[in-house]
Each structure stands twice: as C-alpha cells, then as structure tokens.
GROMACS .gro file of C-alpha atoms in nm:
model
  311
    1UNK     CA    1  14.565  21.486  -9.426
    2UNK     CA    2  14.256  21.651  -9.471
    3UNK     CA    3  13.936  21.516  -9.251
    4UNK     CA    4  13.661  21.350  -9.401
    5UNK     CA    5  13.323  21.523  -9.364
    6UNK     CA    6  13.022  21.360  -9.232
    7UNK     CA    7  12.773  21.204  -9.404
    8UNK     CA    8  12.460  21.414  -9.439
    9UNK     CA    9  12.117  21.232  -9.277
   10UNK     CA   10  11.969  21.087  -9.502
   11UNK     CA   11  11.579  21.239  -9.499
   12UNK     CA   12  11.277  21.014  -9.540
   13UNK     CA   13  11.071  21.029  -9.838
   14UNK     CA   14  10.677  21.033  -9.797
   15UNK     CA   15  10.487  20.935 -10.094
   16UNK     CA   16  10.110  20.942 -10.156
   17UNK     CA   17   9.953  20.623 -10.151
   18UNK     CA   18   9.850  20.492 -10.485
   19UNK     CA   19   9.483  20.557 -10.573
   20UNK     CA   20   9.450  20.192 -10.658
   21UNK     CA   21   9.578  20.041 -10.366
   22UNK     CA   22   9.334  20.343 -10.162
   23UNK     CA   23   9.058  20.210 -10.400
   24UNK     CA   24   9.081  19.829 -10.324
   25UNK     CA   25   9.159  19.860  -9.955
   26UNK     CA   26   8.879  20.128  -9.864
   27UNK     CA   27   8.612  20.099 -10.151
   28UNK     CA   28   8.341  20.242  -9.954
   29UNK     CA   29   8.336  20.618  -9.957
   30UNK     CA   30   8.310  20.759  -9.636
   31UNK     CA   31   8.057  20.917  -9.730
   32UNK     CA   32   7.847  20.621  -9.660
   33UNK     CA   33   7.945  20.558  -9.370
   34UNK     CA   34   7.839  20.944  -9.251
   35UNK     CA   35   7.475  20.794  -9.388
   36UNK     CA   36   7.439  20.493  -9.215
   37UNK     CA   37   7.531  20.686  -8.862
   38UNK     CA   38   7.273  20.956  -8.938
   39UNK     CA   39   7.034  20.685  -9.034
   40UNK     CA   40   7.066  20.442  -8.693
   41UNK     CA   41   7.042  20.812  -8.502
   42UNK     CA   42   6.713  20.806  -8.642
   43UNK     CA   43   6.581  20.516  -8.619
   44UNK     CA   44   6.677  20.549  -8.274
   45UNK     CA   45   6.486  20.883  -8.269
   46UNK     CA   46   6.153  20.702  -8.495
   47UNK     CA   47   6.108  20.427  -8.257
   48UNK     CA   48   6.105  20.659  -7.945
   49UNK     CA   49   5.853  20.864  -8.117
   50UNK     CA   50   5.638  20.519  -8.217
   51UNK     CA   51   5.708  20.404  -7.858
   52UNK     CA   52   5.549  20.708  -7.729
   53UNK     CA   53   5.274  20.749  -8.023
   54UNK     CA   54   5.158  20.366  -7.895
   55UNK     CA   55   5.156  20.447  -7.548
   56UNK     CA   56   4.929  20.790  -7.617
   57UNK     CA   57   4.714  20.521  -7.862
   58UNK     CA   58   4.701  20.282  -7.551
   59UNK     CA   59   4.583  20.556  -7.286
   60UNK     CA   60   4.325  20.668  -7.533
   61UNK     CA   61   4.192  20.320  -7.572
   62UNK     CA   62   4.156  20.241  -7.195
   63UNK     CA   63   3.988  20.569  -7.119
   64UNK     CA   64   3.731  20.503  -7.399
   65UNK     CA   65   3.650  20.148  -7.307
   66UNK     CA   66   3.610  20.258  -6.925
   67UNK     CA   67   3.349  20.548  -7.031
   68UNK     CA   68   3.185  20.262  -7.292
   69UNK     CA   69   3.174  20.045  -6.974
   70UNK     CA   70   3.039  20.321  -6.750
   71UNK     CA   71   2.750  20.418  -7.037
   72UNK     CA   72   2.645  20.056  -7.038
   73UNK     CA   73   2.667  20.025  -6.651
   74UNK     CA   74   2.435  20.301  -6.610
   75UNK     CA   75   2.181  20.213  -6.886
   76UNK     CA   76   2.160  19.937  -6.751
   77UNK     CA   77   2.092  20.082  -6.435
   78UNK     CA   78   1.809  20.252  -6.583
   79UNK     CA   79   1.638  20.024  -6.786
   80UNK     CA   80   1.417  19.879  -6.497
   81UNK     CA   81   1.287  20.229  -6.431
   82UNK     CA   82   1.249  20.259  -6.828
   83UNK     CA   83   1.033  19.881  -6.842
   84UNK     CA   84   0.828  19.986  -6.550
   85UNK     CA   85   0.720  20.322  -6.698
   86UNK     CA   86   0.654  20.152  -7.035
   87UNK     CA   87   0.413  19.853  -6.862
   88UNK     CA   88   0.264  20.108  -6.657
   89UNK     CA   89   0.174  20.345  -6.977
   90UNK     CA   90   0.067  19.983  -7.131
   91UNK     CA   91  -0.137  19.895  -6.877
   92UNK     CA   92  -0.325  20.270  -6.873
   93UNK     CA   93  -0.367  20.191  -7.250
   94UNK     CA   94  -0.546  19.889  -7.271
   95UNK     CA   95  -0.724  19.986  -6.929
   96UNK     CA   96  -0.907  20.303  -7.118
   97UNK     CA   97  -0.942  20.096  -7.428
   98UNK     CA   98  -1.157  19.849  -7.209
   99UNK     CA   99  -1.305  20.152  -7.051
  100UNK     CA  100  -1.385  20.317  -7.415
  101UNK     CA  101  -1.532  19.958  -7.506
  102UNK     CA  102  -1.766  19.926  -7.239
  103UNK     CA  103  -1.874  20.304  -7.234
  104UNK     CA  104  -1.909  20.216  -7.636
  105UNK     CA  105  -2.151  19.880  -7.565
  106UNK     CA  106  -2.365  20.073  -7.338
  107UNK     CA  107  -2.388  20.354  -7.543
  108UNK     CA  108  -2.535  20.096  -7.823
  109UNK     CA  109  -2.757  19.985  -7.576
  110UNK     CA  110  -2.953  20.326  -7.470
  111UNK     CA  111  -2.946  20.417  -7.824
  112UNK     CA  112  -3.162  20.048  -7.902
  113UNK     CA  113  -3.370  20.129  -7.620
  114UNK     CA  114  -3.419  20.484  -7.736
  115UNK     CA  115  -3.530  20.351  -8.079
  116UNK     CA  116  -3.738  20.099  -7.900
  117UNK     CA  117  -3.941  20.435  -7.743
  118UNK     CA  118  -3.956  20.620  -8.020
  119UNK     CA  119  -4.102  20.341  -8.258
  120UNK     CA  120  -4.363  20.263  -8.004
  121UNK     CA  121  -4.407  20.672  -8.000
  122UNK     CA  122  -4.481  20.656  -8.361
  123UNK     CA  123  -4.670  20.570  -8.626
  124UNK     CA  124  -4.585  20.305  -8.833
  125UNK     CA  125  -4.497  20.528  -9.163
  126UNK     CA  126  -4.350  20.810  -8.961
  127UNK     CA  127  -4.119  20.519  -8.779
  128UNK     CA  128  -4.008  20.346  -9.144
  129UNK     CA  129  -3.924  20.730  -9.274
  130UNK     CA  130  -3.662  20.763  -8.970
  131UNK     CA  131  -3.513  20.425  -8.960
  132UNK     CA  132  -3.430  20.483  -9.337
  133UNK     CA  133  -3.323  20.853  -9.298
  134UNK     CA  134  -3.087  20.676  -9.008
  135UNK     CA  135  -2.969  20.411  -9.267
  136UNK     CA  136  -2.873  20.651  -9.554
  137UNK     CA  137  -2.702  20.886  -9.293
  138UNK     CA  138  -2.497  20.603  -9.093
  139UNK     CA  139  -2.669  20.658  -8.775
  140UNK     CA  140  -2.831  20.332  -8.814
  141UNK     CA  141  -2.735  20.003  -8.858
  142UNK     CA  142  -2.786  19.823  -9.186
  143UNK     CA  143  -2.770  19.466  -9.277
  144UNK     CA  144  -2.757  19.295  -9.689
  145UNK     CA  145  -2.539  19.175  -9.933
  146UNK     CA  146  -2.236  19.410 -10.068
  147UNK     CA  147  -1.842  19.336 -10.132
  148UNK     CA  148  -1.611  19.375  -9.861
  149UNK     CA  149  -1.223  19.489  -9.974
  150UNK     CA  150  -0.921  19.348  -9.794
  151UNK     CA  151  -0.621  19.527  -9.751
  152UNK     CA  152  -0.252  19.398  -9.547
  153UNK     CA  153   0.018  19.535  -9.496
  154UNK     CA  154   0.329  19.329  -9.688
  155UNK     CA  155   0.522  19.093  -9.516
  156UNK     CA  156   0.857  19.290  -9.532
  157UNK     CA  157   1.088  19.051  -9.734
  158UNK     CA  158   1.182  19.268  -9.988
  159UNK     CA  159   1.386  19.058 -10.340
  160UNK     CA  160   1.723  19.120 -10.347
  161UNK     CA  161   1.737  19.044 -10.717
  162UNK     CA  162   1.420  19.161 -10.850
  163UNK     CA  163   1.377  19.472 -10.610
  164UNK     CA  164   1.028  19.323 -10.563
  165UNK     CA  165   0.877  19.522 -10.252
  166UNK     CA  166   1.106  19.814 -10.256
  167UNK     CA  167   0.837  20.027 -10.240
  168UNK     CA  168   0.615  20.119  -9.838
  169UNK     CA  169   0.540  19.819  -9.744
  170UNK     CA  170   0.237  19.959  -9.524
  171UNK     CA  171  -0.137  20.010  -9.583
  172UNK     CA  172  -0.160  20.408  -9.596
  173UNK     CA  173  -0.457  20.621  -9.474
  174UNK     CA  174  -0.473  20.748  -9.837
  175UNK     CA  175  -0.546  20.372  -9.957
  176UNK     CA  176  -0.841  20.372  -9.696
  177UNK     CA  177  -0.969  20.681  -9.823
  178UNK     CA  178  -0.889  20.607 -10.200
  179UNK     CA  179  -1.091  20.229 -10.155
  180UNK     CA  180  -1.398  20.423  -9.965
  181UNK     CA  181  -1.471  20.658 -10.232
  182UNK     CA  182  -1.433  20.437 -10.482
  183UNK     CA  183  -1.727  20.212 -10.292
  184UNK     CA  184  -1.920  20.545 -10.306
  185UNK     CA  185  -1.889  20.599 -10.642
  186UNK     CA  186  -1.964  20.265 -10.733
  187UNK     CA  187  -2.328  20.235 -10.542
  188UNK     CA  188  -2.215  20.199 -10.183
  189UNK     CA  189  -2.520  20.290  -9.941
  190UNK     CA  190  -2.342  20.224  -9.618
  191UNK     CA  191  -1.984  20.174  -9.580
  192UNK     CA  192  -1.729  20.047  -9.247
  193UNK     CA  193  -1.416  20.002  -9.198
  194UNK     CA  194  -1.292  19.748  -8.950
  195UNK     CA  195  -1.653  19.788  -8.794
  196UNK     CA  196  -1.620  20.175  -8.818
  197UNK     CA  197  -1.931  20.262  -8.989
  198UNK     CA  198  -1.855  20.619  -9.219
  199UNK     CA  199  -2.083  20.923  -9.237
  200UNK     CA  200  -2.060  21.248  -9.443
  201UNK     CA  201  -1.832  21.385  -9.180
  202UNK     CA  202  -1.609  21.073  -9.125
  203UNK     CA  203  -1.211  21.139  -9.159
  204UNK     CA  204  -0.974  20.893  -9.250
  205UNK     CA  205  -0.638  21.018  -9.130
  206UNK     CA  206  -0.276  20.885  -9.017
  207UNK     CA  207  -0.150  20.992  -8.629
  208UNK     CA  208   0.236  20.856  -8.701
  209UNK     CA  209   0.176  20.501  -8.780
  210UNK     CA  210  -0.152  20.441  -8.671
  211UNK     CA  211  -0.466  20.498  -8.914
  212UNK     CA  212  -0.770  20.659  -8.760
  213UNK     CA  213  -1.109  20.654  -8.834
  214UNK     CA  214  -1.316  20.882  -8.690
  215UNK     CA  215  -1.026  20.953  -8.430
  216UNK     CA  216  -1.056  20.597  -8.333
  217UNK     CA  217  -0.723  20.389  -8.424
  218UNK     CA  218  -0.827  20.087  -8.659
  219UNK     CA  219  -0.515  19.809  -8.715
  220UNK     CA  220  -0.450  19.567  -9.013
  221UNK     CA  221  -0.549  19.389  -9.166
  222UNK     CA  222  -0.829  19.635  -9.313
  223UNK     CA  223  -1.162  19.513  -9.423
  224UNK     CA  224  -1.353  19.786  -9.623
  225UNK     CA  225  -1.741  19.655  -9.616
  226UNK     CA  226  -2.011  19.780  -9.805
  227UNK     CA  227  -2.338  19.708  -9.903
  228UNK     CA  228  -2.526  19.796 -10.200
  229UNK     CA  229  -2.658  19.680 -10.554
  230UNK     CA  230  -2.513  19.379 -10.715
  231UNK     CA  231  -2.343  19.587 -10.945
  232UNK     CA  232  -2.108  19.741 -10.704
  233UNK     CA  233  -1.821  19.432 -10.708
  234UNK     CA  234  -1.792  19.537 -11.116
  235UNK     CA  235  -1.807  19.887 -11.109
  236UNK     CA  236  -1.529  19.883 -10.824
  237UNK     CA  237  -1.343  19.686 -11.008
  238UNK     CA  238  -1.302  19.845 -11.313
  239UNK     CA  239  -1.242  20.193 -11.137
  240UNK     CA  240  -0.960  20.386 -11.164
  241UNK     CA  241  -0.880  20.320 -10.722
  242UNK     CA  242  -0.855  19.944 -10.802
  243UNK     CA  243  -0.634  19.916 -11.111
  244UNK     CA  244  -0.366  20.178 -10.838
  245UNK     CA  245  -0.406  19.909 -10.568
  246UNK     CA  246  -0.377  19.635 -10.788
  247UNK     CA  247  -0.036  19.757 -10.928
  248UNK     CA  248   0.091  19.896 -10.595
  249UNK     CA  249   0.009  19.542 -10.423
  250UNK     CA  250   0.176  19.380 -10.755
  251UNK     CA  251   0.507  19.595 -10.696
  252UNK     CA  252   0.538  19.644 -10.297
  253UNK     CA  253   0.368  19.312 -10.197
  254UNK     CA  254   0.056  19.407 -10.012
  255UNK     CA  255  -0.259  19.256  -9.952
  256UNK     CA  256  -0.544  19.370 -10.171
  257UNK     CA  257  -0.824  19.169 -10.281
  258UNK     CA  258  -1.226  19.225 -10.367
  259UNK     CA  259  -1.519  18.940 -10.264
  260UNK     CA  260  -1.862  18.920 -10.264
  261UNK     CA  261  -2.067  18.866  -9.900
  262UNK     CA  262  -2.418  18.785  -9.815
  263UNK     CA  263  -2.600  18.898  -9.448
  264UNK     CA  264  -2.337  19.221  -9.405
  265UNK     CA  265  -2.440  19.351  -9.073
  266UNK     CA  266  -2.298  19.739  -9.058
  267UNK     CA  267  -2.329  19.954  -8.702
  268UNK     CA  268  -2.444  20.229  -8.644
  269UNK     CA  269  -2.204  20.579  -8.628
  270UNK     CA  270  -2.181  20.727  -8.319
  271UNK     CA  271  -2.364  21.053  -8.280
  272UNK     CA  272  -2.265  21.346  -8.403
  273UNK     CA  273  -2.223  21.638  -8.184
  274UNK     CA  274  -2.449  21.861  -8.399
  275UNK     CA  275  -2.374  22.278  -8.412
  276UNK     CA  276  -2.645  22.536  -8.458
  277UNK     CA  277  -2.559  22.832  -8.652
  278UNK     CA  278  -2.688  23.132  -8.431
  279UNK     CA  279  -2.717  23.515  -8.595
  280UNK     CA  280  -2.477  23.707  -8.537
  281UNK     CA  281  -2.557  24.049  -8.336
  282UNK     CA  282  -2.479  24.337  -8.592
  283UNK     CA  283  -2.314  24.664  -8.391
  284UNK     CA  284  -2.493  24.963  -8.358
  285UNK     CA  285  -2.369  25.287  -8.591
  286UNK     CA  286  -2.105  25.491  -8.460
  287UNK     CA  287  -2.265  25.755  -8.200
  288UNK     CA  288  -2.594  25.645  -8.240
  289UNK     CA  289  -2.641  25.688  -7.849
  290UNK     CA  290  -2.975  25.853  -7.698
  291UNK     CA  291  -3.010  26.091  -7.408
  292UNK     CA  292  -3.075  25.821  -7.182
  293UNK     CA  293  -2.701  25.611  -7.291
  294UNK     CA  294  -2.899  25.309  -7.427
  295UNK     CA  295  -2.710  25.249  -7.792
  296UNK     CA  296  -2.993  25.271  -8.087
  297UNK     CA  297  -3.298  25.387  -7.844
  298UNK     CA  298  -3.529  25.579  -8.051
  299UNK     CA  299  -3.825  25.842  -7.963
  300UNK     CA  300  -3.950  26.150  -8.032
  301UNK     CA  301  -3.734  26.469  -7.962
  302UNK     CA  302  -3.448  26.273  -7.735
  303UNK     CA  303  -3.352  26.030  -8.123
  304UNK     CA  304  -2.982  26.103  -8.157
  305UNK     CA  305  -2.845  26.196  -8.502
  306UNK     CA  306  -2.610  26.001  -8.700
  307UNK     CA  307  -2.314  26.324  -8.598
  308UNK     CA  308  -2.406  26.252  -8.241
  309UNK     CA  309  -2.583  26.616  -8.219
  310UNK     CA  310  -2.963  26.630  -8.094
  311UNK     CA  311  -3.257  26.647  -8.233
   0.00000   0.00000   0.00000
C-alpha cells in the first residue's frame, strides 16, 4: 500500500489593489498633503519674522517719541531765555526810536531858531530868495493845496475760485518810487512820504520787509503828499504809474487811491551832509629830484634833468 504524499502549502496570493478602490478611498494625492506641511512650516516661520519685524517697529517708535519728548522739554526750557532776549531787543528798539524822535524835534527847533537869526540878519529880498531856494530844494517846509496818494497793503484773503489776490499782497519800495516820480513829472514842487519830505538825493529802498526813506523805516499805510498846480491830480492820473497801480490793486487787492487836499503842510528834509570836491595833488615826474632832495625844486645850475643827470 503505497503512502499518500502530503499536501503541498498552499501559498498566499497578493494582489494589487484596484486603482478605483485606491482612487475613492485616498483621493487626495499625497502630494498635497507634502504642500500643506511645507506651508504651516512657514507660516510658522512668517509670523516669527512679523513678530519680530513689530517688535523692531515698536522699539523704533518709543525711542523716537522719547527724543520728540526730550526736543520739546528742552525748547521749552529755552523759550523764557528766547522771550526775554526778544523784549529786551524790543525795548532797545522803541527806546532809540524815542531817542531818534526827540533828537529829531529838537533838531527842528534850532533849525527854526536858526532861520529866525538869519531873517533878522537879512534883508527882506535876500531873506524871500533863501526861503524859496529852501522850498524848491526840500530843506524847507512848504504848506498849499496838492493831491496826496494812498497806498495799503491787501488784506491777505486771497479767492479760492477766482485766484483774486494771488499776486504780493504788499506795498513794494518800487511802488513808492514809481508814485513819486510820477508826482514829479506831473508838477510836484515838494513831495513826502509818510511825513518824509524827498530831496534830489532821497532813496527809496527795501531793508527785508521794511521800506526806507531816507534810511528811515516808514510803515503802511503810505500816504504820498504833494503839492503843486491844480493840474497835478489829472496829469497823475492819466500817467502811465497810475494805470500799473490801478491794475495791480485791481488783481492783488491793494489799496491805491488819488484825492485832492487843501492847507498841505510838508517838513522840512533833514540836512544834508554836504562834500567838497578838493584837487587832487598831481605827482611829481619820475627823478625830477634837486641837489638839495626836495622833489620838483628848481634854480639855476642845481635844476635836475628829466634823466636824473645835472645840469
């Protein structure tokens, strides 16, 4: 009786996994999931970095606001050192200007009293001739009818929709200057500004944004007296100066206007420091030295040549 082998094991079978079964119970490729790791590592990563961008932001910000707090602390230290120097320098101004007003008043007076002497040193033509010569030259006062021209500065509210004073809003030196002649040309004998009486060697010129007159500061409004010939209002008028200021106070808003006045009382100029022209001393020629070293001397046998050689 033969023996019966033994079964063989059986082996187990592996078999792939069927794509559609894969596909419904992982649809997400893991690729995805590889993405969305990297991408919470940095966020993680971003927010430390904005955490510590915030914090440099925050340390900059206190610093500043300390140093903004110690620049106020100490200008406000110094600004009662800064209003005491200012009033002082105030206070030294208007103490000359009273000073320079005084010395001015007395000034007037000696020069009255020194007219008063000289008329009574006079004759009565001689007198007339040098109170009119003083007139027509500024160094004496005057007193008739003439036109007096106002000028302001604007008021400084400029139109926002017309652009209506756009243009400097301020009475310039120039202005002065331009007005004055045109007075001249117009018949003007005597002419003042703001109680500044002019003279052929008056100036009319700007030191920042004060106007001077004869190196004396003069403030606005500006009244531009003169007297003259009835004719003078007209011819002003219809000069070439006005038409400018009447189209610059049209377009910028200042103050410009022309009237007639009776009685005008003009002062007198200050005196003028006067110069003397003096000859000049020509040099002696070249060598023209004697025997006895005086340049130029001249005689009889000892008279130096021109070359320097003796005679």
């Amino acid at each position: 009786m033969s023996a019966t082998p033994p079964p063989r094991p059986r082996s187990d079978r592996v078999y792939a996994p069927d794509f559609l079964t894969e596909l419904f119970r992982n649809p997400l490729d893991p690729g995805y999931a590889d993405a969305a790791a990297a991408r919470r590592r940095g966020t993680s990563s971003d927010a430390n970095r904005s955490w510590a961008a915030r914090s440099v932001g925050l340390v900059v910000v206190v610093v500043l606001g300390f140093l903004f707090a110690v620049a106020y602390r100490q200008t406000m230290a110094d600004e009662p050192g800064r209003a005491q120097a200012r009033s002082g320098l105030v206070a030294q101004i208007k103490e000359r200007e009273s000073q320079t007003d005084r010395l001015s008043a007395r000034a007037d007076q000696l020069r009255e009293e020194v007219s008063r002497q000289r008329d009574a040193a006079l004759s009565g033509s001689a007198a007339a001739r040098l109170r009119d010569l003083e007139a027509s030259t500024g160094l004496g006062r005057v007193r008739g009818d003439g036109v007096v021209v106002r000028l302001a500065d604007a008021p400084g509210n400029a139109d926002a929709v017309t652009g209506a004073g756009a243009g400097p809003p301020r009475v310039l030196y120039s202005d002065l200057q331009g007005v004055a002649n045109a007075l001249w040309s117009a018949g003007a004998e005597a002419i003042a500004i703001n109680g500044q009486r002019l003279t052929s060697t008056s100036t009319i010129r700007s030191a920042g944004e004060a106007i001077l007159v004869d190196f004396r500061p003069v403030t606005g409004p500006y009244e531009v007296s003169a007297t003259g010939p009835g004719s003078m209002r007209r011819k002003f008028e219809d000069s070439r100066n006005a038409a400018l200021m009447r189209e610059v106070a049209q377009k910028t808003g200042l103050s410009f206007g022309v009237r007639e006045a009776e009685d005008l009382t003009l002062p007198a100029a200050p005196e003028p420091q006067l110069r003397y022209a003096r000859p000049s001393v020509s040099p002696s020629p070249s060598g023209a030295v004697g025997r006895s070293g005086s340049p130029g001397s001249s005689g009889s046998p000892g008279t130096a040549s021109p070359s320097g050689g003796g005679g």
